[in-house]
């Protein structure tokens, strides 16, 4: 992963670029993202772009990114952070990449984990998955 200012000059937007990945489970991608967020938890960002080889795949607000880093640094339950991360992601055009699930806890957990896997696969492949019906 490389982290740099978006467009290499933007003062408040950053890009986290997944340049190379040989073998990584979704949890490995999440851990790396959480560690970057924790390292930068004291900074304020406008937007954080998750890219694959320079191509934007997802984006999230700077506030969500900072909150993620603070929660990870405070030892928040990583399973909770992993399963709720997709809810804060948008596509590069600004539309929601994933929705928020409601209902019974087992059904919600199952759908959230499907979103986590779709997020990870989309980031590795460089393209956000098609919007699911919520």
Short mmCIF file of C-alpha atoms in Angstrom, two decimals:
data_model
loop_
_atom_site.label_atom_id
_atom_site.label_comp_id
_atom_site.label_asym_id
_atom_site.label_seq_id
_atom_site.Cartn_x
_atom_site.Cartn_y
_atom_site.Cartn_z
CA UNK A 1 0.00 0.00 0.00
CA UNK A 2 1.12 3.50 -0.76
CA UNK A 3 -0.42 6.53 0.91
CA UNK A 4 -0.14 9.91 -0.75
CA UNK A 5 -1.92 13.20 -1.20
CA UNK A 6 -4.62 12.89 -3.82
CA UNK A 7 -3.45 14.21 -7.15
CA UNK A 8 -0.08 14.41 -5.34
CA UNK A 9 -0.82 17.96 -4.21
CA UNK A 10 -4.21 18.09 -2.50
CA UNK A 11 -3.72 19.32 1.08
CA UNK A 12 -6.67 17.52 2.73
CA UNK A 13 -7.46 14.51 0.54
CA UNK A 14 -5.37 11.37 0.58
CA UNK A 15 -5.25 8.22 -1.49
CA UNK A 16 -4.48 4.79 -0.12
CA UNK A 17 -3.31 2.90 -3.16
CA UNK A 18 -3.21 -0.88 -3.23
CA UNK A 19 -0.32 -1.14 -5.64
CA UNK A 20 0.54 -4.81 -5.36
CA UNK A 21 -1.13 -7.76 -3.72
CA UNK A 22 -0.12 -11.35 -4.27
CA UNK A 23 -1.96 -13.28 -1.61
CA UNK A 24 -4.06 -11.49 0.95
CA UNK A 25 -7.22 -12.42 2.73
CA UNK A 26 -9.84 -9.71 3.23
CA UNK A 27 -8.84 -9.51 6.90
CA UNK A 28 -5.26 -8.68 5.83
CA UNK A 29 -6.47 -5.75 3.73
CA UNK A 30 -8.63 -4.53 6.59
CA UNK A 31 -5.80 -4.77 9.10
CA UNK A 32 -3.51 -2.75 6.84
CA UNK A 33 -6.22 -0.12 6.28
CA UNK A 34 -6.93 0.08 10.01
CA UNK A 35 -3.23 0.48 10.79
CA UNK A 36 -2.92 3.34 8.29
CA UNK A 37 -6.01 4.98 9.80
CA UNK A 38 -4.64 4.58 13.34
CA UNK A 39 -1.31 6.08 12.30
CA UNK A 40 -3.08 9.13 10.86
CA UNK A 41 -5.85 9.43 13.48
CA UNK A 42 -4.70 12.87 14.62
CA UNK A 43 -5.03 14.48 11.20
CA UNK A 44 -8.11 15.91 9.52
CA UNK A 45 -8.95 14.84 6.00
CA UNK A 46 -11.62 15.89 3.55
CA UNK A 47 -11.81 12.64 1.61
CA UNK A 48 -9.91 9.37 1.58
CA UNK A 49 -9.74 7.47 -1.70
CA UNK A 50 -9.04 3.75 -1.80
CA UNK A 51 -7.38 3.04 -5.13
CA UNK A 52 -5.95 0.07 -6.98
CA UNK A 53 -2.81 0.85 -8.98
CA UNK A 54 -3.73 4.52 -9.12
CA UNK A 55 -7.36 3.98 -10.13
CA UNK A 56 -10.00 5.09 -7.56
CA UNK A 57 -12.24 2.25 -6.41
CA UNK A 58 -13.87 3.58 -3.23
CA UNK A 59 -13.90 6.74 -1.19
CA UNK A 60 -14.84 7.61 2.36
CA UNK A 61 -15.17 10.81 4.27
CA UNK A 62 -12.23 12.09 6.26
CA UNK A 63 -14.38 12.01 9.40
CA UNK A 64 -15.17 8.32 8.92
CA UNK A 65 -11.49 7.57 8.29
CA UNK A 66 -10.39 9.45 11.42
CA UNK A 67 -13.08 7.72 13.50
CA UNK A 68 -11.92 4.36 12.15
CA UNK A 69 -8.34 5.09 13.18
CA UNK A 70 -9.37 6.28 16.63
CA UNK A 71 -11.56 3.21 17.19
CA UNK A 72 -8.83 0.82 16.07
CA UNK A 73 -6.25 2.60 18.23
CA UNK A 74 -8.63 2.38 21.22
CA UNK A 75 -8.84 -1.42 20.72
CA UNK A 76 -12.43 -1.41 19.49
CA UNK A 77 -13.58 -4.90 18.56
CA UNK A 78 -11.94 -5.48 15.13
CA UNK A 79 -14.78 -7.75 14.01
CA UNK A 80 -17.21 -4.88 14.53
CA UNK A 81 -14.92 -2.50 12.62
CA UNK A 82 -14.55 -4.96 9.76
CA UNK A 83 -18.24 -5.72 9.37
CA UNK A 84 -19.35 -2.07 9.53
CA UNK A 85 -16.62 -0.60 7.29
CA UNK A 86 -18.47 -1.10 3.97
CA UNK A 87 -21.37 1.06 5.22
CA UNK A 88 -19.10 4.13 5.10
CA UNK A 89 -17.81 3.55 1.55
CA UNK A 90 -18.86 5.30 -1.61
CA UNK A 91 -17.98 4.75 -5.24
CA UNK A 92 -15.75 7.34 -6.94
CA UNK A 93 -18.90 9.02 -8.34
CA UNK A 94 -20.19 9.57 -4.78
CA UNK A 95 -22.96 6.96 -4.77
CA UNK A 96 -23.16 4.49 -1.90
CA UNK A 97 -21.11 1.37 -2.51
CA UNK A 98 -22.95 -0.63 0.16
CA UNK A 99 -26.02 -0.05 2.24
CA UNK A 100 -26.95 -0.47 5.85
CA UNK A 101 -28.66 -3.72 6.80
CA UNK A 102 -31.51 -4.04 9.28
CA UNK A 103 -33.32 -7.00 10.75
CA UNK A 104 -32.31 -9.90 12.94
CA UNK A 105 -28.69 -9.97 14.10
CA UNK A 106 -27.79 -13.20 12.31
CA UNK A 107 -29.18 -12.01 8.97
CA UNK A 108 -27.53 -8.59 9.36
CA UNK A 109 -24.18 -10.14 10.28
CA UNK A 110 -24.34 -12.48 7.29
CA UNK A 111 -25.10 -9.64 4.85
CA UNK A 112 -22.42 -7.40 6.37
CA UNK A 113 -19.81 -10.11 5.90
CA UNK A 114 -20.92 -10.56 2.28
CA UNK A 115 -20.34 -6.81 1.85
CA UNK A 116 -16.89 -7.11 3.46
CA UNK A 117 -15.90 -9.83 1.00
CA UNK A 118 -17.31 -7.86 -1.95
CA UNK A 119 -15.42 -4.75 -0.76
CA UNK A 120 -12.12 -6.61 -0.50
CA UNK A 121 -12.56 -8.33 -3.85
CA UNK A 122 -13.53 -5.05 -5.51
CA UNK A 123 -10.48 -3.26 -4.08
CA UNK A 124 -8.12 -6.04 -5.21
CA UNK A 125 -9.69 -6.21 -8.67
CA UNK A 126 -9.86 -2.43 -9.01
CA UNK A 127 -13.61 -2.11 -9.48
CA UNK A 128 -16.43 -1.65 -6.98
CA UNK A 129 -19.09 -4.38 -7.24
CA UNK A 130 -22.46 -3.68 -8.80
CA UNK A 131 -24.93 -2.17 -6.36
CA UNK A 132 -26.90 -4.77 -4.47
CA UNK A 133 -30.59 -4.42 -3.69
CA UNK A 134 -31.16 -3.45 -0.04
#
